[in-house]
Amino acid sequence: MNDAMQKVLGYMRKAIQEFDLIEDGDRIAVGVSGGKDSLVLLNGLALLKRFIGIDYDIVAITLDPGFNGVWGDYSEVEKLCESLGVKYVLKRTQIGEIVFDVRKETHPCSLCARMRRGALHDAAIENNCNKVALGHHYNDAVETFMMNLFIEGRIGCFSPKSYLSNKKLWLIRPLAFAPEKEVFRASKKLAVNVVKSKCPVDGHTKREEMKNFLSQREKEDNGFTDRIFGAMRRAGIDGWGMKSEGENKDEQK
């Protein structure tokens, strides 16, 4: 195992323990878009299974949106799953056609995300999974918090762990503590090519604008991102709160 992946595994293990993300008997659907985050997440969960001391199964699920009327090539992802001994499910969808051709959305990201989430949740249920693991990392959390603040005028973020009562599914984010730069380093060491997104607006979204803003602020003021994340944790925003001192002592006994 390379050093970069080992470092990411440390972040994942911390998140799993901090937020109680995985338990014995879980069957976890891993959303695999083919991008660096989801590939590192998949690889990390498969590796952790060998030594973390929790008995769980994973199923890799890819939803092909069919952007621009073209199906994606996920053969590399399938090979990775074979090497990891993980079941792989590829579902072709009409999401791209509906969002861009039928609805002709001016701001397509919201609808696309909702449709992809719904399709992933349904695929997880079809494969008898009780949890869905998503590849959102540390920087995604800060970006989302800042977008909610600046664009929607509210305090909030996605949660490291949340329950969908209507689907009876848990959503978990095991990369919650992993900085994007470490995920990127680990992805470079994987023996699989990242599947480039064919989304027509890729790289031209509000999230990309916020990513660039935070990157620039970080260059000018080292630790800017860490301080925002720390504030989120100290305030206990949407499940990001730190465990109490008593809980941490109980763990150490």
PDB file of C-alpha atoms in Angstrom:
ATOM      1  CA  MET A   1       0.000   0.000   0.000  1.00  0.00           C
ATOM      2  CA  ASN A   2       1.416   3.415  -0.949  1.00  0.00           C
ATOM      3  CA  ASP A   3       1.959   6.216   1.606  1.00  0.00           C
ATOM      4  CA  ALA A   4      -0.651   8.489   0.011  1.00  0.00           C
ATOM      5  CA  MET A   5      -3.405   5.877   0.325  1.00  0.00           C
ATOM      6  CA  GLN A   6      -2.296   5.001   3.840  1.00  0.00           C
ATOM      7  CA  LYS A   7      -2.713   8.650   4.856  1.00  0.00           C
ATOM      8  CA  VAL A   8      -6.243   8.744   3.407  1.00  0.00           C
ATOM      9  CA  LEU A   9      -7.089   5.527   5.262  1.00  0.00           C
ATOM     10  CA  GLY A  10      -6.120   7.294   8.492  1.00  0.00           C
ATOM     11  CA  TYR A  11      -8.568  10.104   7.743  1.00  0.00           C
ATOM     12  CA  MET A  12     -11.274   7.590   6.840  1.00  0.00           C
ATOM     13  CA  ARG A  13     -10.758   5.551   9.983  1.00  0.00           C
ATOM     14  CA  LYS A  14     -11.007   8.701  12.109  1.00  0.00           C
ATOM     15  CA  ALA A  15     -14.289   9.738  10.434  1.00  0.00           C
ATOM     16  CA  ILE A  16     -15.770   6.242  10.736  1.00  0.00           C
ATOM     17  CA  GLN A  17     -14.999   6.173  14.469  1.00  0.00           C
ATOM     18  CA  GLU A  18     -15.878   9.826  15.163  1.00  0.00           C
ATOM     19  CA  PHE A  19     -19.287   9.691  13.497  1.00  0.00           C
ATOM     20  CA  ASP A  20     -20.083   5.951  13.884  1.00  0.00           C
ATOM     21  CA  LEU A  21     -20.406   5.596  10.117  1.00  0.00           C
ATOM     22  CA  ILE A  22     -20.083   1.817   9.756  1.00  0.00           C
ATOM     23  CA  GLU A  23     -21.268  -1.102  11.893  1.00  0.00           C
ATOM     24  CA  ASP A  24     -21.108  -4.887  11.746  1.00  0.00           C
ATOM     25  CA  GLY A  25     -23.514  -6.292   9.173  1.00  0.00           C
ATOM     26  CA  ASP A  26     -23.700  -3.169   7.014  1.00  0.00           C
ATOM     27  CA  ARG A  27     -24.046  -3.565   3.262  1.00  0.00           C
ATOM     28  CA  ILE A  28     -22.778  -0.321   1.759  1.00  0.00           C
ATOM     29  CA  ALA A  29     -23.527   1.009  -1.715  1.00  0.00           C
ATOM     30  CA  VAL A  30     -20.550   3.111  -2.818  1.00  0.00           C
ATOM     31  CA  GLY A  31     -21.509   5.768  -5.340  1.00  0.00           C
ATOM     32  CA  VAL A  32     -18.757   5.574  -7.972  1.00  0.00           C
ATOM     33  CA  SER A  33     -18.862   8.290 -10.632  1.00  0.00           C
ATOM     34  CA  GLY A  34     -15.405   7.344 -11.884  1.00  0.00           C
ATOM     35  CA  GLY A  35     -13.876  10.581 -10.557  1.00  0.00           C
ATOM     36  CA  LYS A  36     -10.909  10.714  -8.186  1.00  0.00           C
ATOM     37  CA  ASP A  37     -12.973  11.098  -4.994  1.00  0.00           C
ATOM     38  CA  SER A  38     -15.248   8.117  -5.572  1.00  0.00           C
ATOM     39  CA  LEU A  39     -12.408   5.869  -6.762  1.00  0.00           C
ATOM     40  CA  VAL A  40     -10.329   6.641  -3.663  1.00  0.00           C
ATOM     41  CA  LEU A  41     -13.402   6.102  -1.465  1.00  0.00           C
ATOM     42  CA  LEU A  42     -14.091   2.706  -3.055  1.00  0.00           C
ATOM     43  CA  ASN A  43     -10.475   1.609  -2.763  1.00  0.00           C
ATOM     44  CA  GLY A  44     -10.294   2.880   0.818  1.00  0.00           C
ATOM     45  CA  LEU A  45     -13.414   1.039   1.993  1.00  0.00           C
ATOM     46  CA  ALA A  46     -12.191  -2.181   0.363  1.00  0.00           C
ATOM     47  CA  LEU A  47      -8.780  -1.878   2.072  1.00  0.00           C
ATOM     48  CA  LEU A  48     -10.171  -0.857   5.478  1.00  0.00           C
ATOM     49  CA  LYS A  49     -12.451  -3.902   5.479  1.00  0.00           C
ATOM     50  CA  ARG A  50      -9.356  -6.076   5.911  1.00  0.00           C
ATOM     51  CA  PHE A  51      -8.175  -4.621   9.219  1.00  0.00           C
ATOM     52  CA  ILE A  52     -10.608  -2.123  10.767  1.00  0.00           C
ATOM     53  CA  GLY A  53     -12.388  -4.830  12.768  1.00  0.00           C
ATOM     54  CA  ILE A  54     -15.879  -4.182  11.386  1.00  0.00           C
ATOM     55  CA  ASP A  55     -17.661  -6.807   9.291  1.00  0.00           C
ATOM     56  CA  TYR A  56     -19.319  -5.106   6.310  1.00  0.00           C
ATOM     57  CA  ASP A  57     -19.886  -5.622   2.582  1.00  0.00           C
ATOM     58  CA  ILE A  58     -19.658  -3.102  -0.233  1.00  0.00           C
ATOM     59  CA  VAL A  59     -21.281  -2.786  -3.645  1.00  0.00           C
ATOM     60  CA  ALA A  60     -19.958  -0.254  -6.166  1.00  0.00           C
ATOM     61  CA  ILE A  61     -22.712   1.509  -8.112  1.00  0.00           C
ATOM     62  CA  THR A  62     -22.201   3.775 -11.128  1.00  0.00           C
ATOM     63  CA  LEU A  63     -24.991   5.850 -12.661  1.00  0.00           C
ATOM     64  CA  ASP A  64     -24.202   6.849 -16.235  1.00  0.00           C
ATOM     65  CA  PRO A  65     -26.097  10.112 -16.947  1.00  0.00           C
ATOM     66  CA  GLY A  66     -25.578   9.781 -20.702  1.00  0.00           C
ATOM     67  CA  PHE A  67     -24.435  13.394 -21.108  1.00  0.00           C
ATOM     68  CA  ASN A  68     -24.515  14.625 -24.711  1.00  0.00           C
ATOM     69  CA  GLY A  69     -26.202  11.362 -25.695  1.00  0.00           C
ATOM     70  CA  VAL A  70     -22.985   9.394 -25.127  1.00  0.00           C
ATOM     71  CA  TRP A  71     -22.533   6.505 -22.687  1.00  0.00           C
ATOM     72  CA  GLY A  72     -19.402   6.636 -20.550  1.00  0.00           C
ATOM     73  CA  ASP A  73     -16.642   4.025 -20.618  1.00  0.00           C
ATOM     74  CA  TYR A  74     -16.387   2.545 -17.122  1.00  0.00           C
ATOM     75  CA  SER A  75     -14.356  -0.539 -18.036  1.00  0.00           C
ATOM     76  CA  GLU A  76     -11.455   0.651 -15.850  1.00  0.00           C
ATOM     77  CA  VAL A  77     -13.782   0.970 -12.868  1.00  0.00           C
ATOM     78  CA  GLU A  78     -15.093  -2.534 -13.523  1.00  0.00           C
ATOM     79  CA  LYS A  79     -11.523  -3.879 -13.579  1.00  0.00           C
ATOM     80  CA  LEU A  80     -10.754  -2.146 -10.284  1.00  0.00           C
ATOM     81  CA  CYS A  81     -13.820  -3.739  -8.698  1.00  0.00           C
ATOM     82  CA  GLU A  82     -12.740  -7.154  -9.956  1.00  0.00           C
ATOM     83  CA  SER A  83      -9.287  -6.690  -8.424  1.00  0.00           C
ATOM     84  CA  LEU A  84     -10.855  -5.633  -5.110  1.00  0.00           C
ATOM     85  CA  GLY A  85     -13.415  -8.449  -5.128  1.00  0.00           C
ATOM     86  CA  VAL A  86     -16.271  -5.951  -5.093  1.00  0.00           C
ATOM     87  CA  LYS A  87     -19.599  -6.372  -6.900  1.00  0.00           C
ATOM     88  CA  TYR A  88     -20.007  -3.716  -9.596  1.00  0.00           C
ATOM     89  CA  VAL A  89     -23.352  -2.355 -10.816  1.00  0.00           C
ATOM     90  CA  LEU A  90     -23.545  -0.012 -13.829  1.00  0.00           C
ATOM     91  CA  LYS A  91     -26.888   1.653 -14.512  1.00  0.00           C
ATOM     92  CA  ARG A  92     -27.460   3.648 -17.694  1.00  0.00           C
ATOM     93  CA  THR A  93     -29.889   6.533 -17.213  1.00  0.00           C
ATOM     94  CA  GLN A  94     -31.542   9.322 -19.211  1.00  0.00           C
ATOM     95  CA  ILE A  95     -30.625  12.026 -16.683  1.00  0.00           C
ATOM     96  CA  GLY A  96     -28.450  13.996 -19.108  1.00  0.00           C
ATOM     97  CA  GLU A  97     -31.153  14.023 -21.779  1.00  0.00           C
ATOM     98  CA  ILE A  98     -33.884  15.067 -19.318  1.00  0.00           C
ATOM     99  CA  VAL A  99     -31.864  17.886 -17.734  1.00  0.00           C
ATOM    100  CA  PHE A 100     -30.287  19.403 -20.843  1.00  0.00           C
ATOM    101  CA  ASP A 101     -32.479  18.393 -23.801  1.00  0.00           C
ATOM    102  CA  VAL A 102     -35.995  18.003 -22.421  1.00  0.00           C
ATOM    103  CA  ARG A 103     -36.043  20.485 -19.535  1.00  0.00           C
ATOM    104  CA  LYS A 104     -33.303  22.723 -20.997  1.00  0.00           C
ATOM    105  CA  GLU A 105     -32.384  23.864 -17.488  1.00  0.00           C
ATOM    106  CA  THR A 106     -30.617  27.227 -17.243  1.00  0.00           C
ATOM    107  CA  HIS A 107     -29.123  26.153 -13.897  1.00  0.00           C
ATOM    108  CA  PRO A 108     -28.966  22.367 -14.336  1.00  0.00           C
ATOM    109  CA  CYS A 109     -26.854  21.299 -11.349  1.00  0.00           C
ATOM    110  CA  SER A 110     -29.643  21.191  -8.760  1.00  0.00           C
ATOM    111  CA  LEU A 111     -32.040  19.042 -10.825  1.00  0.00           C
ATOM    112  CA  CYS A 112     -29.227  16.780 -12.031  1.00  0.00           C
ATOM    113  CA  ALA A 113     -28.008  16.222  -8.462  1.00  0.00           C
ATOM    114  CA  ARG A 114     -31.524  15.406  -7.216  1.00  0.00           C
ATOM    115  CA  MET A 115     -32.132  12.925 -10.021  1.00  0.00           C
ATOM    116  CA  ARG A 116     -28.763  11.247  -9.529  1.00  0.00           C
ATOM    117  CA  ARG A 117     -29.304  10.986  -5.776  1.00  0.00           C
ATOM    118  CA  GLY A 118     -32.720   9.428  -6.264  1.00  0.00           C
ATOM    119  CA  ALA A 119     -31.421   6.908  -8.807  1.00  0.00           C
ATOM    120  CA  LEU A 120     -28.479   5.995  -6.543  1.00  0.00           C
ATOM    121  CA  HIS A 121     -30.744   5.483  -3.539  1.00  0.00           C
ATOM    122  CA  ASP A 122     -33.072   3.243  -5.570  1.00  0.00           C
ATOM    123  CA  ALA A 123     -30.105   1.225  -6.897  1.00  0.00           C
ATOM    124  CA  ALA A 124     -28.828   0.780  -3.342  1.00  0.00           C
ATOM    125  CA  ILE A 125     -32.202  -0.578  -2.220  1.00  0.00           C
ATOM    126  CA  GLU A 126     -32.326  -2.911  -5.237  1.00  0.00           C
ATOM    127  CA  ASN A 127     -28.974  -4.333  -4.123  1.00  0.00           C
ATOM    128  CA  ASN A 128     -30.113  -4.828  -0.506  1.00  0.00           C
ATOM    129  CA  CYS A 129     -27.901  -2.101   0.928  1.00  0.00           C
ATOM    130  CA  ASN A 130     -28.695  -0.240   4.139  1.00  0.00           C
ATOM    131  CA  LYS A 131     -26.113   2.516   3.655  1.00  0.00           C
ATOM    132  CA  VAL A 132     -24.849   4.691   0.802  1.00  0.00           C
ATOM    133  CA  ALA A 133     -21.273   5.994   0.921  1.00  0.00           C
ATOM    134  CA  LEU A 134     -20.536   9.247  -0.911  1.00  0.00           C
ATOM    135  CA  GLY A 135     -17.134  10.663  -1.833  1.00  0.00           C
ATOM    136  CA  HIS A 136     -17.462  14.157  -0.338  1.00  0.00           C
ATOM    137  CA  HIS A 137     -14.243  15.203   1.366  1.00  0.00           C
ATOM    138  CA  TYR A 138     -13.109  17.901   3.802  1.00  0.00           C
ATOM    139  CA  ASN A 139     -12.893  20.664   1.179  1.00  0.00           C
ATOM    140  CA  ASP A 140     -16.342  19.783  -0.210  1.00  0.00           C
ATOM    141  CA  ALA A 141     -17.789  20.354   3.269  1.00  0.00           C
ATOM    142  CA  VAL A 142     -16.201  23.804   3.605  1.00  0.00           C
ATOM    143  CA  GLU A 143     -17.256  24.767   0.057  1.00  0.00           C
ATOM    144  CA  THR A 144     -20.841  23.689   0.724  1.00  0.00           C
ATOM    145  CA  PHE A 145     -20.973  25.612   4.007  1.00  0.00           C
ATOM    146  CA  MET A 146     -19.650  28.760   2.301  1.00  0.00           C
ATOM    147  CA  MET A 147     -22.002  28.402  -0.689  1.00  0.00           C
ATOM    148  CA  ASN A 148     -24.985  28.108   1.647  1.00  0.00           C
ATOM    149  CA  LEU A 149     -23.815  31.197   3.521  1.00  0.00           C
ATOM    150  CA  PHE A 150     -22.974  33.420   0.551  1.00  0.00           C
ATOM    151  CA  ILE A 151     -25.543  32.264  -2.018  1.00  0.00           C
ATOM    152  CA  GLU A 152     -28.547  31.152   0.064  1.00  0.00           C
ATOM    153  CA  GLY A 153     -27.940  33.297   3.146  1.00  0.00           C
ATOM    154  CA  ARG A 154     -28.190  30.416   5.609  1.00  0.00           C
ATOM    155  CA  ILE A 155     -25.963  28.460   7.989  1.00  0.00           C
ATOM    156  CA  GLY A 156     -25.779  24.822   6.959  1.00  0.00           C
ATOM    157  CA  CYS A 157     -23.900  21.976   5.306  1.00  0.00           C
ATOM    158  CA  PHE A 158     -24.421  18.354   4.342  1.00  0.00           C
ATOM    159  CA  SER A 159     -23.926  15.943   7.263  1.00  0.00           C
ATOM    160  CA  PRO A 160     -21.206  13.307   7.682  1.00  0.00           C
ATOM    161  CA  LYS A 161     -24.044  10.877   8.482  1.00  0.00           C
ATOM    162  CA  SER A 162     -27.772  11.264   7.860  1.00  0.00           C
ATOM    163  CA  TYR A 163     -30.851   9.047   7.683  1.00  0.00           C
ATOM    164  CA  LEU A 164     -33.383   8.990   4.849  1.00  0.00           C
ATOM    165  CA  SER A 165     -36.526   7.780   6.597  1.00  0.00           C
ATOM    166  CA  ASN A 166     -38.512   7.509   3.351  1.00  0.00           C
ATOM    167  CA  LYS A 167     -35.884   5.194   1.839  1.00  0.00           C
ATOM    168  CA  LYS A 168     -34.692   3.602   5.104  1.00  0.00           C
ATOM    169  CA  LEU A 169     -31.110   4.360   4.088  1.00  0.00           C
ATOM    170  CA  TRP A 170     -28.181   5.935   5.877  1.00  0.00           C
ATOM    171  CA  LEU A 171     -25.957   8.319   3.916  1.00  0.00           C
ATOM    172  CA  ILE A 172     -22.338   8.313   5.080  1.00  0.00           C
ATOM    173  CA  ARG A 173     -19.265  10.299   4.015  1.00  0.00           C
ATOM    174  CA  PRO A 174     -16.115   8.411   5.100  1.00  0.00           C
ATOM    175  CA  LEU A 175     -13.796  10.966   3.437  1.00  0.00           C
ATOM    176  CA  ALA A 176     -15.165  13.756   5.643  1.00  0.00           C
ATOM    177  CA  PHE A 177     -11.750  14.514   7.219  1.00  0.00           C
ATOM    178  CA  ALA A 178      -9.614  13.902   4.103  1.00  0.00           C
ATOM    179  CA  PRO A 179      -8.288  17.100   2.424  1.00  0.00           C
ATOM    180  CA  GLU A 180      -8.736  17.184  -1.340  1.00  0.00           C
ATOM    181  CA  LYS A 181      -4.985  17.401  -1.939  1.00  0.00           C
ATOM    182  CA  GLU A 182      -4.491  14.077  -0.100  1.00  0.00           C
ATOM    183  CA  VAL A 183      -7.339  12.438  -2.031  1.00  0.00           C
ATOM    184  CA  PHE A 184      -5.738  13.699  -5.256  1.00  0.00           C
ATOM    185  CA  ARG A 185      -2.342  12.254  -4.277  1.00  0.00           C
ATOM    186  CA  ALA A 186      -3.920   8.892  -3.475  1.00  0.00           C
ATOM    187  CA  SER A 187      -5.831   8.845  -6.779  1.00  0.00           C
ATOM    188  CA  LYS A 188      -2.575   9.307  -8.680  1.00  0.00           C
ATOM    189  CA  LYS A 189      -1.230   6.134  -7.095  1.00  0.00           C
ATOM    190  CA  LEU A 190      -4.236   4.023  -8.067  1.00  0.00           C
ATOM    191  CA  ALA A 191      -3.807   1.723 -11.045  1.00  0.00           C
ATOM    192  CA  VAL A 192      -6.961   3.032 -12.722  1.00  0.00           C
ATOM    193  CA  ASN A 193      -7.735   6.012 -14.922  1.00  0.00           C
ATOM    194  CA  VAL A 194     -10.174   8.633 -13.682  1.00  0.00           C
ATOM    195  CA  VAL A 195     -13.299   8.839 -15.873  1.00  0.00           C
ATOM    196  CA  LYS A 196     -13.509  12.455 -17.060  1.00  0.00           C
ATOM    197  CA  SER A 197     -16.922  14.030 -16.598  1.00  0.00           C
ATOM    198  CA  LYS A 198     -18.813  14.725 -19.838  1.00  0.00           C
ATOM    199  CA  CYS A 199     -21.156  17.190 -18.153  1.00  0.00           C
ATOM    200  CA  PRO A 200     -21.649  20.229 -20.448  1.00  0.00           C
ATOM    201  CA  VAL A 201     -21.197  22.658 -17.524  1.00  0.00           C
ATOM    202  CA  ASP A 202     -18.282  20.883 -15.835  1.00  0.00           C
ATOM    203  CA  GLY A 203     -15.841  23.492 -14.508  1.00  0.00           C
ATOM    204  CA  HIS A 204     -18.331  26.359 -14.875  1.00  0.00           C
ATOM    205  CA  THR A 205     -20.437  25.995 -11.729  1.00  0.00           C
ATOM    206  CA  LYS A 206     -20.995  27.978  -8.535  1.00  0.00           C
ATOM    207  CA  ARG A 207     -19.065  25.271  -6.688  1.00  0.00           C
ATOM    208  CA  GLU A 208     -16.088  25.812  -8.967  1.00  0.00           C
ATOM    209  CA  GLU A 209     -16.271  29.552  -8.265  1.00  0.00           C
ATOM    210  CA  MET A 210     -16.282  28.904  -4.509  1.00  0.00           C
ATOM    211  CA  LYS A 211     -13.427  26.402  -4.841  1.00  0.00           C
ATOM    212  CA  ASN A 212     -11.345  29.052  -6.615  1.00  0.00           C
ATOM    213  CA  PHE A 213     -12.293  31.701  -4.044  1.00  0.00           C
ATOM    214  CA  LEU A 214     -11.224  29.508  -1.120  1.00  0.00           C
ATOM    215  CA  SER A 215      -8.021  28.499  -2.905  1.00  0.00           C
ATOM    216  CA  GLN A 216      -7.083  32.138  -3.404  1.00  0.00           C
ATOM    217  CA  ARG A 217      -7.895  33.039   0.206  1.00  0.00           C
ATOM    218  CA  GLU A 218      -5.805  30.088   1.391  1.00  0.00           C
ATOM    219  CA  LYS A 219      -2.818  31.389  -0.588  1.00  0.00           C
ATOM    220  CA  GLU A 220      -3.209  34.824   0.986  1.00  0.00           C
ATOM    221  CA  ASP A 221      -4.050  33.590   4.490  1.00  0.00           C
ATOM    222  CA  ASN A 222      -2.675  30.154   5.332  1.00  0.00           C
ATOM    223  CA  GLY A 223      -5.118  28.138   7.470  1.00  0.00           C
ATOM    224  CA  PHE A 224      -8.215  30.004   6.250  1.00  0.00           C
ATOM    225  CA  THR A 225     -10.001  26.765   5.267  1.00  0.00           C
ATOM    226  CA  ASP A 226      -9.030  24.968   8.475  1.00  0.00           C
ATOM    227  CA  ARG A 227     -10.464  27.784  10.585  1.00  0.00           C
ATOM    228  CA  ILE A 228     -13.808  27.619   8.767  1.00  0.00           C
ATOM    229  CA  PHE A 229     -13.945  23.851   9.243  1.00  0.00           C
ATOM    230  CA  GLY A 230     -13.000  24.246  12.900  1.00  0.00           C
ATOM    231  CA  ALA A 231     -15.817  26.747  13.385  1.00  0.00           C
ATOM    232  CA  MET A 232     -18.271  24.312  11.778  1.00  0.00           C
ATOM    233  CA  ARG A 233     -17.188  21.613  14.202  1.00  0.00           C
ATOM    234  CA  ARG A 234     -17.204  23.786  17.331  1.00  0.00           C
ATOM    235  CA  ALA A 235     -20.678  25.081  16.445  1.00  0.00           C
ATOM    236  CA  GLY A 236     -21.927  21.548  15.773  1.00  0.00           C
ATOM    237  CA  ILE A 237     -23.310  22.505  12.357  1.00  0.00           C
ATOM    238  CA  ASP A 238     -25.488  19.688  10.911  1.00  0.00           C
ATOM    239  CA  GLY A 239     -23.815  16.827  12.745  1.00  0.00           C
ATOM    240  CA  TRP A 240     -20.207  18.058  12.413  1.00  0.00           C
ATOM    241  CA  GLY A 241     -19.827  18.628  16.168  1.00  0.00           C
ATOM    242  CA  MET A 242     -16.947  17.100  18.096  1.00  0.00           C
ATOM    243  CA  LYS A 243     -17.488  14.270  20.533  1.00  0.00           C
ATOM    244  CA  SER A 244     -17.644  15.398  24.124  1.00  0.00           C
ATOM    245  CA  GLU A 245     -14.642  14.903  26.373  1.00  0.00           C
ATOM    246  CA  GLY A 246     -16.537  12.221  28.273  1.00  0.00           C
ATOM    247  CA  GLU A 247     -17.232  10.219  25.127  1.00  0.00           C
ATOM    248  CA  ASN A 248     -13.569  10.353  24.087  1.00  0.00           C
ATOM    249  CA  LYS A 249     -12.499   9.134  27.548  1.00  0.00           C
ATOM    250  CA  ASP A 250     -14.959   6.244  27.345  1.00  0.00           C
ATOM    251  CA  GLU A 251     -13.433   5.224  24.015  1.00  0.00           C
ATOM    252  CA  GLN A 252      -9.940   5.146  25.513  1.00  0.00           C
ATOM    253  CA  LYS A 253     -10.891   2.765  28.383  1.00  0.00           C
TER     254      LYS A 253
END
